Coordinates of C-alpha atoms and ligand atoms in Angstrom, one line a residue:
X1 CA -0.6 -26.9 5.7
X2 CA 2.5 -26.6 3.4
X3 CA 2.6 -28.8 0.1
X4 CA 5.5 -29.7 -1.2
X5 CA 5.4 -29.0 -4.9
X6 CA 8.6 -30.4 -6.7
X7 CA 9.6 -29.8 -10.6
X8 CA 12.5 -30.9 -13.1
X9 CA 14.4 -27.8 -11.8
X10 CA 17.5 -26.9 -10.1
X11 CA 14.7 -24.8 -7.5
X12 CA 13.1 -28.9 -6.8
X13 CA 11.5 -28.4 -3.6
X14 CA 9.8 -25.0 -2.7
X15 CA 7.4 -25.2 0.6
X16 CA 4.3 -23.7 -0.7
X17 CA 1.3 -22.7 1.1
X18 CA -1.2 -22.4 -1.5
X19 CA -2.2 -22.7 -4.8
X20 CA -0.9 -18.7 -5.4
X21 CA 2.6 -20.2 -4.3
X22 CA 2.6 -23.0 -5.9
X23 CA 1.8 -21.3 -9.2
X24 CA 4.8 -19.4 -8.1
X25 CA 7.3 -21.5 -7.9
X26 CA 6.7 -23.9 -10.9
X27 CA 5.7 -21.9 -14.0
X28 CA 7.7 -21.2 -16.4
X29 CA 9.7 -17.7 -15.6
X30 CA 12.0 -15.6 -17.5
X31 CA 12.5 -12.0 -15.3
X32 CA 11.8 -11.8 -12.2
X33 CA 7.9 -11.8 -11.0
X34 CA 4.6 -10.6 -9.5
X35 CA 2.0 -12.8 -8.8
X36 CA -1.4 -11.9 -7.9
X37 CA -4.4 -14.3 -6.7
X38 CA -7.8 -11.9 -7.5
X39 CA -9.9 -14.5 -5.6
X40 CA -7.0 -13.7 -2.4
X41 CA -7.9 -10.2 -3.4
X42 CA -12.0 -10.6 -3.1
X43 CA -11.4 -12.5 -0.4
X44 CA -9.1 -9.8 1.3
X45 CA -12.0 -6.9 0.1
X46 CA -15.1 -8.8 1.9
X47 CA -13.2 -9.6 4.7
X48 CA -11.6 -5.7 4.6
X49 CA -16.0 -4.7 4.1
X50 CA -17.0 -7.2 7.7
X51 CA -15.5 -5.2 9.5
X52 CA -15.8 -2.0 8.3
X53 CA -19.7 -1.8 8.6
X54 CA -20.9 1.4 6.8
X55 CA -17.7 2.8 5.6
X56 CA -17.6 3.2 2.2
X57 CA -14.6 1.6 0.7
X58 CA -11.8 3.4 -1.8
X59 CA -9.3 0.6 -3.3
X60 CA -6.2 3.2 -2.9
X61 CA -5.1 2.7 -6.6
X62 CA -1.9 2.8 -5.8
X63 CA -1.1 0.1 -3.8
X64 CA -1.4 -1.8 -7.1
X65 CA -3.2 -0.9 -10.3
X66 CA -3.5 -3.8 -11.9
X67 CA -7.0 -4.0 -14.8
X68 CA -7.8 -6.9 -13.5
X69 CA -7.2 -5.9 -9.6
X70 CA -9.5 -3.0 -10.5
X71 CA -12.4 -5.0 -12.8
X72 CA -12.7 -7.2 -10.0
X73 CA -13.3 -5.0 -7.4
X74 CA -15.9 -2.5 -9.5
X75 CA -17.7 -6.1 -9.5
X76 CA -17.8 -6.3 -6.0
X77 CA -18.9 -2.8 -5.3
X78 CA -15.6 -1.1 -4.1
X79 CA -15.4 2.6 -5.0
X80 CA -12.0 4.4 -5.7
X81 CA -9.0 6.6 -4.1
X82 CA -7.1 8.2 -7.3
X83 CA -3.9 10.1 -6.7
X84 CA -3.4 10.6 -10.6
X85 CA -4.9 11.8 -13.9
X86 CA -3.9 8.1 -15.0
X87 CA -5.5 5.8 -12.0
X88 CA -8.4 8.0 -12.3
X89 CA -8.3 7.1 -15.9
X90 CA -7.6 3.3 -15.4
X91 CA -10.8 2.9 -12.7
X92 CA -13.0 4.5 -15.5
X93 CA -11.7 2.5 -18.4
X94 CA -13.2 -0.5 -15.7
X95 CA -15.6 -0.5 -15.6
X96 CA -15.9 2.4 -12.3
X97 CA -18.3 4.5 -11.3
X98 CA -17.3 8.4 -12.1
X99 CA -19.0 8.7 -8.5
X100 CA -17.3 6.1 -6.2
X101 CA -13.8 8.5 -7.6
X102 CA -12.3 9.9 -5.5
X103 CA -9.1 12.3 -6.2
X104 CA -7.9 11.8 -2.8
X105 CA -3.3 13.4 -3.7
X106 CA -3.1 16.8 -2.4
X107 CA -1.0 17.4 -4.9
X108 CA -3.1 17.5 -8.3
X109 CA -1.9 19.1 -11.7
X110 CA -4.7 22.2 -12.2
X111 CA -5.5 19.9 -16.1
X112 CA -5.2 16.9 -14.1
X113 CA -8.6 18.9 -11.6
X114 CA -10.3 20.0 -15.1
X115 CA -9.5 16.3 -16.3
X116 CA -11.4 15.0 -13.2
X117 CA -13.4 17.1 -13.5
X118 CA -15.4 17.3 -16.6
X119 CA -15.7 13.5 -16.5
X120 CA -17.8 13.6 -13.3
X121 CA -15.3 13.0 -10.3
X122 CA -16.6 15.4 -7.2
X123 CA -15.1 14.8 -4.2
X124 CA -11.5 16.0 -3.8
X125 CA -8.4 16.5 -1.3
X126 CA -6.5 19.6 -0.7
X127 CA -4.1 20.4 2.6
X128 CA -3.4 24.3 1.4
X129 CA -5.2 26.9 0.6
X130 CA -3.4 27.1 -3.1
X131 CA -5.2 23.5 -3.3
X132 CA -8.3 24.8 -3.0
X133 CA -7.7 27.4 -5.2
X134 CA -6.8 25.2 -8.0
X135 CA -10.2 22.9 -7.6
X136 CA -11.6 25.7 -6.8
X137 CA -10.8 27.0 -11.0
X138 CA -10.6 23.5 -12.2
X139 CA -13.9 22.2 -10.4
X140 CA -16.1 25.0 -9.4
X141 CA -18.8 23.7 -6.9
X142 CA -16.5 20.9 -6.2
X143 CA -17.1 18.7 -2.7
X144 CA -13.2 18.5 -0.6
X145 CA -12.2 17.5 2.5
X146 CA -9.1 18.9 4.2
X147 CA -6.6 16.3 4.7
X148 CA -5.2 16.5 8.4
X149 CA -1.8 15.7 9.3
X150 CA -0.8 13.2 11.0
X151 CA 2.5 13.9 13.7
X152 CA 3.4 11.2 15.3
X153 CA 2.6 6.7 13.7
X154 CA 3.6 3.7 15.3
X155 CA 3.1 2.4 11.1
X156 CA 6.0 0.8 9.6
X157 CA 6.1 2.6 7.0
X158 CA 4.2 5.9 8.7
X159 CA 3.3 8.7 6.2
X160 CA 4.1 11.6 8.6
X161 CA 5.2 15.1 7.4
X162 CA 5.1 15.1 4.2
X163 CA 0.7 16.0 4.4
X164 CA -1.7 17.5 5.6
X165 CA -2.3 20.6 7.9
X166 CA -2.7 21.4 12.0
X167 CA -6.1 22.2 13.2
X168 CA -6.0 26.1 13.1
X169 CA -5.1 25.1 9.1
X170 CA -7.5 23.2 8.6
X171 CA -10.5 25.5 10.1
X172 CA -9.1 28.1 8.2
X173 CA -8.9 25.7 5.8
X174 CA -12.7 24.9 5.5
X175 CA -13.7 28.6 4.9
X176 CA -11.3 29.2 2.5
X177 CA -12.6 26.4 0.8
X178 CA -16.4 28.6 1.6
X179 CA -15.4 31.2 0.5
X180 CA -14.2 29.6 -3.1
X181 CA -17.6 28.1 -3.7
X182 CA -16.7 24.5 -3.3
X183 CA -18.3 22.1 -0.5
X184 CA -15.9 21.3 2.3
X185 CA -17.8 18.3 4.0
X186 CA -14.9 16.9 5.7
X187 CA -11.4 15.5 6.8
X188 CA -9.3 12.9 5.6
X189 CA -6.3 11.3 7.8
X190 CA -3.3 8.4 7.4
X191 CA -2.6 6.8 10.4
X192 CA 0.9 5.5 8.5
X193 CA 1.1 2.8 6.2
X194 CA 1.0 -0.5 8.0
X195 CA -0.6 -0.1 11.2
X196 CA 0.1 -3.7 12.3
X197 CA -2.4 -2.8 15.4
X198 CA -6.2 -1.6 16.1
X199 CA -5.1 -0.1 19.5
X200 CA -2.2 1.7 17.7
X201 CA -5.0 3.6 16.2
X202 CA -5.6 5.4 19.5
X203 CA -3.1 8.3 20.0
X204 CA -4.3 9.5 16.6
X205 CA -8.2 9.3 16.7
X206 CA -7.8 10.9 20.1
X207 CA -6.1 14.1 18.6
X208 CA -7.9 14.1 15.3
X209 CA -11.4 13.8 17.2
X210 CA -10.5 17.1 18.8
X211 CA -10.1 19.0 15.3
X212 CA -13.7 16.9 14.8
X213 CA -15.6 18.4 17.3
X214 CA -14.1 22.3 16.9
X215 CA -15.6 22.5 13.2
X216 CA -18.2 21.8 14.4
X217 CA -18.5 24.0 16.7
X218 CA -16.9 26.5 14.7
X219 CA -20.5 26.3 12.5
X220 CA -19.2 23.6 10.0
X221 CA -21.8 20.8 8.8
X222 CA -19.4 18.2 8.9
X223 CA -20.3 15.4 6.7
X224 CA -17.3 13.1 6.3
X225 CA -14.4 11.8 8.2
X226 CA -12.2 9.8 5.9
X227 CA -10.2 7.8 7.5
X228 CA -7.4 6.7 5.1
X229 CA -6.2 3.0 5.0
X230 CA -3.0 2.0 7.6
X231 CA -5.1 -1.5 7.6
X232 CA -1.5 -4.2 7.7
X233 CA -0.6 -7.2 5.3
X234 CA 0.8 -10.3 7.3
X235 CA 4.9 -10.4 6.9
X236 CA 6.3 -12.4 9.4
X237 CA 5.2 -10.1 12.1
X238 CA 1.9 -11.3 14.3
X239 CA -1.9 -8.8 13.0
X240 CA -4.9 -8.7 13.2
X241 CA -6.8 -10.5 11.6
X242 CA -9.1 -7.9 8.7
X243 CA -11.9 -7.9 9.9
X244 CA -11.8 -7.0 13.6
X245 CA -8.6 -4.6 12.7
X246 CA -11.4 -2.6 11.4
X247 CA -14.3 -3.1 13.1
X248 CA -12.2 -2.0 15.8
X249 CA -11.0 0.9 14.2
X250 CA -14.4 1.0 13.3
X251 CA -15.8 1.3 16.5
X252 CA -12.9 3.9 18.3
X253 CA -13.8 6.0 15.3
X254 CA -17.9 5.6 16.0
X255 CA -16.5 6.9 20.0
X256 CA -14.5 9.6 19.6
X257 CA -16.7 10.9 16.2
X258 CA -20.0 10.7 17.3
X259 CA -22.8 11.2 14.9
X260 CA -20.4 11.0 11.9
X261 CA -22.9 10.9 9.3
X262 CA -20.4 9.7 6.6
X263 CA -17.3 7.0 6.8
X264 CA -15.2 6.2 4.0
X265 CA -11.8 4.4 3.8
X266 CA -8.7 3.0 1.3
X267 CA -7.2 0.5 2.3
X268 CA -3.9 -0.1 -0.4
X269 CA -1.5 -2.1 1.5
X270 CA -4.3 -4.4 3.9
X271 CA -6.7 -5.2 0.2
X272 CA -3.5 -6.0 -1.6
X273 CA -0.6 -7.3 -0.5
X274 CA -1.4 -10.8 0.7
X275 CA -2.5 -11.8 -2.8
X276 CA 0.5 -11.5 -4.0
X277 CA 4.0 -13.9 -4.5
X278 CA 7.2 -12.4 -6.5
X279 CA 9.1 -15.1 -7.7
X280 CA 12.9 -14.6 -8.5
X281 CA 16.4 -16.3 -8.5
X282 CA 19.4 -15.9 -7.0
X283 CA 21.8 -14.9 -9.0
X284 CA 25.0 -15.1 -6.4
X285 CA 26.4 -16.5 -3.4
X286 CA 29.7 -14.8 -2.3
X287 CA 31.6 -13.4 0.3
X288 CA 34.5 -10.3 -0.1
X289 CA 37.3 -12.8 1.2
X290 CA 38.4 -16.3 3.0
X291 CA 37.4 -14.6 5.9
X292 CA 34.3 -12.5 6.1
X293 CA 32.1 -13.1 8.2
X294 CA 29.2 -11.8 6.5
X295 CA 27.6 -13.6 3.9
X296 CA 26.1 -11.7 0.6
X297 CA 23.1 -13.1 -0.8
X298 CA 22.0 -10.9 -4.1
X299 CA 18.8 -12.3 -6.0
X300 CA 17.4 -11.2 -9.1
X301 CA 15.6 -8.5 -7.7
X302 CA 16.3 -5.4 -5.4
X303 CA 15.4 -2.1 -4.8
X304 CA 15.0 -0.5 -7.9
X305 CA 12.8 -3.9 -9.7
X306 CA 10.1 -3.9 -6.6
X307 CA 11.1 -3.5 -3.9
X308 CA 11.5 0.0 -2.8
X309 CA 9.6 -0.9 0.6
X310 CA 12.7 -2.2 1.9
X311 CA 14.2 2.1 1.8
X312 CA 15.1 2.2 5.9
X313 CA 14.5 -1.9 6.3
X314 CA 11.4 -0.4 7.0
X315 CA 9.1 -3.5 5.0
X316 CA 10.8 -6.9 6.0
X317 CA 9.1 -9.9 3.9
X318 CA 9.5 -13.4 3.7
X319 CA 11.2 -15.7 1.7
X320 CA 10.5 -19.1 0.6
X321 CA 13.2 -21.5 -0.5
X322 CA 14.2 -25.1 -1.8
X323 CA 16.8 -25.3 1.4
X324 CA 13.8 -24.2 3.9
X325 CA 14.7 -26.9 6.7
X326 CA 18.0 -26.7 6.5
X327 CA 20.1 -24.8 8.6
X328 CA 20.6 -20.8 7.8
X329 CA 22.6 -18.1 8.6
X330 CA 22.3 -14.9 8.9
X331 CA 23.4 -13.0 5.8
X332 CA 23.4 -9.3 3.5
X333 CA 20.3 -9.4 1.1
X334 CA 21.5 -7.3 -1.9
X335 CA 19.5 -6.6 -5.2
X336 CA 21.5 -7.3 -9.0
X337 CA 22.1 -4.2 -10.2
X338 CA 25.2 -2.2 -9.8
X339 CA 23.8 0.7 -7.1
X340 CA 24.9 -0.1 -3.9
X341 CA 22.7 1.3 -1.9
X342 CA 20.2 -1.5 -3.6
X343 CA 21.1 -3.4 -0.5
X344 CA 17.9 -4.7 0.9
X345 CA 18.8 -5.7 4.4
X346 CA 22.4 -5.6 6.3
X347 CA 21.5 -3.5 8.9
X348 CA 19.8 -6.4 10.6
X349 CA 20.5 -9.2 8.6
X350 CA 18.2 -12.1 6.7
X351 CA 18.7 -15.9 8.2
X352 CA 18.9 -18.0 5.3
X353 CA 19.2 -21.4 3.9
X354 CA 23.2 -22.1 4.3
X355 CA 23.1 -24.7 0.8
X356 CA 21.6 -21.3 -1.3
X357 CA 22.9 -21.4 -4.5
X358 CA 23.2 -19.4 -7.8
X359 CA 19.8 -20.5 -10.0
X360 CA 17.5 -21.2 -7.4
X361 CA 13.5 -20.0 -6.9
X362 CA 12.9 -17.2 -4.6
X363 CA 9.7 -16.4 -3.4
X364 CA 8.9 -13.4 -1.9
X365 CA 5.1 -13.1 -0.1
X366 CA 3.4 -10.4 0.1
X367 CA 4.2 -8.6 -2.7
X368 CA 0.8 -7.6 -3.7
X369 CA 1.0 -4.0 -2.4
X370 CA 3.8 -1.3 -3.6
X371 CA 5.6 -4.1 -5.3
X372 CA 5.3 -3.7 -9.6
X373 CA 4.7 -0.1 -9.8
X374 CA 7.9 0.3 -8.3
X375 CA 9.6 -1.0 -10.5
X376 CA 12.3 0.8 -12.4
X377 CA 12.0 0.7 -16.3
X378 CA 14.8 -0.5 -17.2
X379 CA 17.7 0.3 -14.6
X380 CA 21.4 -0.7 -15.4
X381 CA 19.1 -2.7 -18.3
X382 CA 16.8 -4.8 -16.4
X383 CA 13.4 -5.2 -17.6
X384 CA 10.4 -3.8 -15.2
X385 CA 8.5 -6.6 -12.7
X386 CA 6.4 -8.5 -14.9
X387 CA 3.2 -9.7 -13.3
X388 CA 1.0 -12.2 -13.8
X389 CA -2.6 -12.2 -12.3
X390 CA -4.4 -16.0 -11.5
Ligands
PLP1 C1 -4.5 9.1 0.6 C2 -3.9 7.4 0.6 N1 -5.0 6.6 0.9 C3 -5.0 5.9 1.3 C4 -2.9 5.1 1.1 C5 -3.5 3.4 1.4 O1 -2.3 3.6 2.3 P1 -2.4 1.9 2.5 O2 -1.7 0.7 1.6 O3 -1.6 2.5 3.4 O4 -3.8 1.6 2.6 C6 -2.4 5.8 0.9 C7 -0.5 5.4 0.8 O5 -0.2 5.5 0.2 C8 -2.9 7.0 0.3 O6 -1.7 8.3 0.1

């Protein structure tokens, strides 16, 4: 359903399709603002939970750490994947129980490990011997899972290379953890963020299930498989519905890791992206000469003020403008800062209405994840992305 919502401003008609967009289209904002609909977060959580079945959901706080989101998810019984002391403190301050928070970053400060341990957190990730030594020293006896490297990914935002270790090192690390007095409970991996279709998990699961089997053969009593995130959001390209997607992934996991005692998943993007919309405005439209074929459209938000995932044009957001339905043409879409890297889409230009002009309010859909925390504090004097919750 498309509601045409009128207001008195120059951007009189924005075709909105939800309560969230209606609010973002008309509320007064003095700077680019992310509006989050908490009920949408709840709906996504329920949809994912329905598909994930017996897997515990540890929300990846990094996707959007707004306290109201954490509070709602605590009420719904979610668990949390924290990347830092700050995220742990946030979860605990919103009522999460420490035994429901895992410290999932493979790169942790020793003092943060000690803080987590003293706060009652008992589950940590590692992908290197040195990290295990830090954990053993600062959280003696803790449970640890070893993150496995995912070498190829069909994700739009892959997490290959930087994280995880290979098969032989993974087995060594299980032994090393035991030697250090830790409790190695299993493995984790991340298929890559924004993996649009469940079947794209197949090659990754096929490869990693061999490591699970090898560890069992070597006598390790594996208890936990953490399947990470990767659950997609709708950015205009078809994706599976969340429950179907999650159920298909769990079915593939159960088939390849038979009898795994405990499953956990860490959705971030899939939980919050569609619950957010950014309201911003057109700052300028221009061409570089009278003969220039390229139209430039500059928005009040850019790469440094929340849209970092346009890096490599990886995530292509959907834009809603007051001229939707009128004639369109390609444009190079850029942010407002005095930095030539602050260009959002150029290799694959965006098709936007030719009538767009400065002052028009523009909504950017699917921006609830990985936006507000990527926003710089005052680059070029622009304040960070504001956030409102409805
Ligand atoms: C360890 C870990 N778990 C979960 C996530 C969330 O991934 P996604 O947003 O794709 O669900 C991330 C994202 O970077 C991560 O690093």
